[in-house]
Amino acid sequence: MSTLILDTETHDLNGYPIEIAYAPCSFEQGVLVINQGEVFDEYFSCPEPIALGALATHHILEADIAEKPSFDTFRMPQGVQYLIGHNIDYDIKAVQKCQPDFSVKGICTLALCRMVWPELPHTLSAMYYHVMDDLELAR
C-alpha cells in the first residue's frame, strides 16, 4: 500500500484530528483504481472541545466522538509513500499530531486545480461539480 487518498477533520483550525479517512489507490493504465476493501473512516476523541467554526464546516458533534479512541492511537498503515488530498499539507500535519515521526510525499489536488483551472473556485465541492458529468449524482 504505497498511495492513499486522505482526508481529515480537526477539532479546530490546525487542531487535533477527530476524523481520519483514507482510501488506498493505484493508477493502472492511466485509470485511478480505489481499493474499496481497505477504505478507512473513523472518528477519534480529543482533549479539547470542538470549535464552532470546525463544527460548522464538518458537522461532527461532541457526541459523535465521545466514546471513540483517542486521536493519538491512530497509526498510518506501513509502506505509505504518497498521500493525495485537497490541501494535503493540512492533513499530513493532522496525522503528525497522532504520529509525529510520520513522513510522506504529498500530492495536493488543490494546487493541481489552481494550476489547471485558475478561473474557477477551488473548493473540493466546486471541483467535484466541475469534473462530474452527472450533476444529479454529484449532488
PDB file of C-alpha atoms in Angstrom:
ATOM      1  CA  MET A   1       0.000   0.000   0.000  1.00  0.00           C
ATOM      2  CA  SER A   2       2.058   2.937  -1.201  1.00  0.00           C
ATOM      3  CA  THR A   3      -0.550   5.581  -2.109  1.00  0.00           C
ATOM      4  CA  LEU A   4      -3.588   6.747  -0.146  1.00  0.00           C
ATOM      5  CA  ILE A   5      -6.227   9.375  -0.778  1.00  0.00           C
ATOM      6  CA  LEU A   6      -6.534  11.082   2.618  1.00  0.00           C
ATOM      7  CA  ASP A   7      -8.908  13.498   4.317  1.00  0.00           C
ATOM      8  CA  THR A   8      -9.007  14.609   7.935  1.00  0.00           C
ATOM      9  CA  GLU A   9     -11.333  16.751  10.002  1.00  0.00           C
ATOM     10  CA  THR A  10      -9.942  18.543  13.038  1.00  0.00           C
ATOM     11  CA  HIS A  11     -11.446  19.920  16.244  1.00  0.00           C
ATOM     12  CA  ASP A  12     -10.223  23.436  15.350  1.00  0.00           C
ATOM     13  CA  LEU A  13      -8.076  25.081  12.694  1.00  0.00           C
ATOM     14  CA  ASN A  14      -4.763  23.184  12.802  1.00  0.00           C
ATOM     15  CA  GLY A  15      -6.206  21.161  15.675  1.00  0.00           C
ATOM     16  CA  TYR A  16      -6.416  17.540  16.734  1.00  0.00           C
ATOM     17  CA  PRO A  17      -7.782  15.128  14.113  1.00  0.00           C
ATOM     18  CA  ILE A  18     -11.248  13.887  15.041  1.00  0.00           C
ATOM     19  CA  GLU A  19     -11.977  12.108  11.756  1.00  0.00           C
ATOM     20  CA  ILE A  20      -9.427  10.371   9.580  1.00  0.00           C
ATOM     21  CA  ALA A  21     -10.413   8.764   6.289  1.00  0.00           C
ATOM     22  CA  TYR A  22      -8.271   7.188   3.619  1.00  0.00           C
ATOM     23  CA  ALA A  23      -8.619   5.005   0.557  1.00  0.00           C
ATOM     24  CA  PRO A  24      -5.734   3.003  -0.899  1.00  0.00           C
ATOM     25  CA  CYS A  25      -5.384   3.700  -4.601  1.00  0.00           C
ATOM     26  CA  SER A  26      -3.254   2.995  -7.617  1.00  0.00           C
ATOM     27  CA  PHE A  27      -3.060   4.148 -11.200  1.00  0.00           C
ATOM     28  CA  GLU A  28      -3.417   1.334 -13.714  1.00  0.00           C
ATOM     29  CA  GLN A  29      -3.084   2.229 -17.403  1.00  0.00           C
ATOM     30  CA  GLY A  30      -3.997   5.833 -16.597  1.00  0.00           C
ATOM     31  CA  VAL A  31      -7.074   4.948 -14.552  1.00  0.00           C
ATOM     32  CA  LEU A  32      -7.426   5.644 -10.821  1.00  0.00           C
ATOM     33  CA  VAL A  33      -8.319   2.420  -9.011  1.00  0.00           C
ATOM     34  CA  ILE A  34      -9.632   2.561  -5.416  1.00  0.00           C
ATOM     35  CA  ASN A  35      -9.221  -0.490  -3.190  1.00  0.00           C
ATOM     36  CA  GLN A  36     -12.730  -0.399  -1.674  1.00  0.00           C
ATOM     37  CA  GLY A  37     -11.987  -3.292   0.685  1.00  0.00           C
ATOM     38  CA  GLU A  38      -9.359  -1.284   2.567  1.00  0.00           C
ATOM     39  CA  VAL A  39     -11.129   2.083   2.893  1.00  0.00           C
ATOM     40  CA  PHE A  40     -10.768   3.505   6.424  1.00  0.00           C
ATOM     41  CA  ASP A  41     -13.012   6.163   8.001  1.00  0.00           C
ATOM     42  CA  GLU A  42     -13.069   6.579  11.776  1.00  0.00           C
ATOM     43  CA  TYR A  43     -13.831   9.195  14.412  1.00  0.00           C
ATOM     44  CA  PHE A  44     -11.411   9.928  17.259  1.00  0.00           C
ATOM     45  CA  SER A  45     -11.761  11.767  20.549  1.00  0.00           C
ATOM     46  CA  CYS A  46      -9.517  14.657  21.545  1.00  0.00           C
ATOM     47  CA  PRO A  47      -8.745  16.558  24.759  1.00  0.00           C
ATOM     48  CA  GLU A  48     -10.422  19.835  23.730  1.00  0.00           C
ATOM     49  CA  PRO A  49     -13.979  20.746  22.690  1.00  0.00           C
ATOM     50  CA  ILE A  50     -14.834  21.043  19.005  1.00  0.00           C
ATOM     51  CA  ALA A  51     -14.675  24.699  17.946  1.00  0.00           C
ATOM     52  CA  LEU A  52     -17.801  26.299  16.489  1.00  0.00           C
ATOM     53  CA  GLY A  53     -16.085  27.093  13.170  1.00  0.00           C
ATOM     54  CA  ALA A  54     -14.953  23.484  12.808  1.00  0.00           C
ATOM     55  CA  LEU A  55     -18.415  22.202  13.728  1.00  0.00           C
ATOM     56  CA  ALA A  56     -19.961  24.421  11.045  1.00  0.00           C
ATOM     57  CA  THR A  57     -17.519  23.009   8.496  1.00  0.00           C
ATOM     58  CA  HIS A  58     -17.666  19.255   9.154  1.00  0.00           C
ATOM     59  CA  HIS A  59     -20.801  18.831  11.324  1.00  0.00           C
ATOM     60  CA  ILE A  60     -19.097  16.395  13.715  1.00  0.00           C
ATOM     61  CA  LEU A  61     -20.662  16.709  17.168  1.00  0.00           C
ATOM     62  CA  GLU A  62     -19.082  16.072  20.564  1.00  0.00           C
ATOM     63  CA  ALA A  63     -21.470  13.110  20.920  1.00  0.00           C
ATOM     64  CA  ASP A  64     -20.026  11.587  17.726  1.00  0.00           C
ATOM     65  CA  ILE A  65     -16.536  11.354  19.226  1.00  0.00           C
ATOM     66  CA  ALA A  66     -17.326  10.915  22.949  1.00  0.00           C
ATOM     67  CA  GLU A  67     -16.727   7.158  23.151  1.00  0.00           C
ATOM     68  CA  LYS A  68     -14.141   6.917  20.381  1.00  0.00           C
ATOM     69  CA  PRO A  69     -10.443   6.079  20.818  1.00  0.00           C
ATOM     70  CA  SER A  70      -8.098   8.997  21.395  1.00  0.00           C
ATOM     71  CA  PHE A  71      -6.663  10.629  18.267  1.00  0.00           C
ATOM     72  CA  ASP A  72      -3.137   9.689  19.377  1.00  0.00           C
ATOM     73  CA  THR A  73      -3.887   5.967  18.983  1.00  0.00           C
ATOM     74  CA  PHE A  74      -4.131   6.303  15.193  1.00  0.00           C
ATOM     75  CA  ARG A  75      -1.264   4.989  13.043  1.00  0.00           C
ATOM     76  CA  MET A  76      -0.925   5.123   9.280  1.00  0.00           C
ATOM     77  CA  PRO A  77      -0.522   1.780   7.512  1.00  0.00           C
ATOM     78  CA  GLN A  78       3.027   0.618   6.846  1.00  0.00           C
ATOM     79  CA  GLY A  79       4.590   1.407   3.485  1.00  0.00           C
ATOM     80  CA  VAL A  80       2.710   4.597   2.617  1.00  0.00           C
ATOM     81  CA  GLN A  81       4.862   6.707   0.302  1.00  0.00           C
ATOM     82  CA  TYR A  82       2.325   9.179  -1.136  1.00  0.00           C
ATOM     83  CA  LEU A  83      -0.787  10.897   0.183  1.00  0.00           C
ATOM     84  CA  ILE A  84      -3.246  12.549  -2.195  1.00  0.00           C
ATOM     85  CA  GLY A  85      -5.642  15.193  -0.919  1.00  0.00           C
ATOM     86  CA  HIS A  86      -7.096  18.676  -1.233  1.00  0.00           C
ATOM     87  CA  ASN A  87      -4.670  20.917   0.688  1.00  0.00           C
ATOM     88  CA  ILE A  88      -2.819  17.747   1.685  1.00  0.00           C
ATOM     89  CA  ASP A  89      -0.225  19.534   3.823  1.00  0.00           C
ATOM     90  CA  TYR A  90      -3.011  20.303   6.325  1.00  0.00           C
ATOM     91  CA  ASP A  91      -3.942  16.608   6.514  1.00  0.00           C
ATOM     92  CA  ILE A  92      -0.319  15.499   6.860  1.00  0.00           C
ATOM     93  CA  LYS A  93       0.125  17.892   9.800  1.00  0.00           C
ATOM     94  CA  ALA A  94      -3.053  16.496  11.386  1.00  0.00           C
ATOM     95  CA  VAL A  95      -1.738  12.925  11.070  1.00  0.00           C
ATOM     96  CA  GLN A  96       1.594  14.022  12.533  1.00  0.00           C
ATOM     97  CA  LYS A  97      -0.270  15.037  15.711  1.00  0.00           C
ATOM     98  CA  CYS A  98      -1.001  11.300  16.087  1.00  0.00           C
ATOM     99  CA  GLN A  99       2.288  10.025  14.736  1.00  0.00           C
ATOM    100  CA  PRO A 100       4.994  12.724  14.969  1.00  0.00           C
ATOM    101  CA  ASP A 101       7.621  10.716  13.073  1.00  0.00           C
ATOM    102  CA  PHE A 102       5.337  10.134  10.051  1.00  0.00           C
ATOM    103  CA  SER A 103       6.939  11.346   6.823  1.00  0.00           C
ATOM    104  CA  VAL A 104       5.448  11.089   3.344  1.00  0.00           C
ATOM    105  CA  LYS A 105       5.273  12.844  -0.018  1.00  0.00           C
ATOM    106  CA  GLY A 106       2.079  14.803  -0.584  1.00  0.00           C
ATOM    107  CA  ILE A 107       0.200  15.249  -3.849  1.00  0.00           C
ATOM    108  CA  CYS A 108      -2.038  18.298  -3.473  1.00  0.00           C
ATOM    109  CA  THR A 109      -5.223  18.345  -5.544  1.00  0.00           C
ATOM    110  CA  LEU A 110      -5.835  21.970  -4.510  1.00  0.00           C
ATOM    111  CA  ALA A 111      -2.549  23.041  -6.120  1.00  0.00           C
ATOM    112  CA  LEU A 112      -3.348  20.987  -9.224  1.00  0.00           C
ATOM    113  CA  CYS A 113      -6.824  22.560  -9.508  1.00  0.00           C
ATOM    114  CA  ARG A 114      -5.383  26.064  -9.214  1.00  0.00           C
ATOM    115  CA  MET A 115      -2.905  25.266 -11.972  1.00  0.00           C
ATOM    116  CA  VAL A 116      -5.393  23.629 -14.365  1.00  0.00           C
ATOM    117  CA  TRP A 117      -8.451  25.827 -13.730  1.00  0.00           C
ATOM    118  CA  PRO A 118      -7.193  29.187 -12.407  1.00  0.00           C
ATOM    119  CA  GLU A 119     -10.502  30.924 -13.193  1.00  0.00           C
ATOM    120  CA  LEU A 120     -12.700  28.560 -11.142  1.00  0.00           C
ATOM    121  CA  PRO A 121     -13.443  28.339  -7.419  1.00  0.00           C
ATOM    122  CA  HIS A 122     -11.138  25.712  -5.929  1.00  0.00           C
ATOM    123  CA  THR A 123     -13.143  24.232  -3.088  1.00  0.00           C
ATOM    124  CA  LEU A 124     -13.390  20.472  -3.207  1.00  0.00           C
ATOM    125  CA  SER A 125     -17.160  20.604  -3.748  1.00  0.00           C
ATOM    126  CA  ALA A 126     -16.841  23.134  -6.608  1.00  0.00           C
ATOM    127  CA  MET A 127     -14.212  20.976  -8.297  1.00  0.00           C
ATOM    128  CA  TYR A 128     -16.383  17.888  -7.873  1.00  0.00           C
ATOM    129  CA  TYR A 129     -19.283  19.554  -9.685  1.00  0.00           C
ATOM    130  CA  HIS A 130     -16.924  20.807 -12.384  1.00  0.00           C
ATOM    131  CA  VAL A 131     -15.484  17.393 -13.263  1.00  0.00           C
ATOM    132  CA  MET A 132     -18.700  15.362 -12.890  1.00  0.00           C
ATOM    133  CA  ASP A 133     -20.821  14.726 -15.970  1.00  0.00           C
ATOM    134  CA  ASP A 134     -23.867  13.766 -13.884  1.00  0.00           C
ATOM    135  CA  LEU A 135     -24.721  16.752 -11.667  1.00  0.00           C
ATOM    136  CA  GLU A 136     -27.606  14.866 -10.041  1.00  0.00           C
ATOM    137  CA  LEU A 137     -25.169  12.165  -8.957  1.00  0.00           C
ATOM    138  CA  ALA A 138     -22.692  14.808  -7.791  1.00  0.00           C
ATOM    139  CA  ARG A 139     -25.369  16.403  -5.631  1.00  0.00           C
TER     140      ARG A 139
END
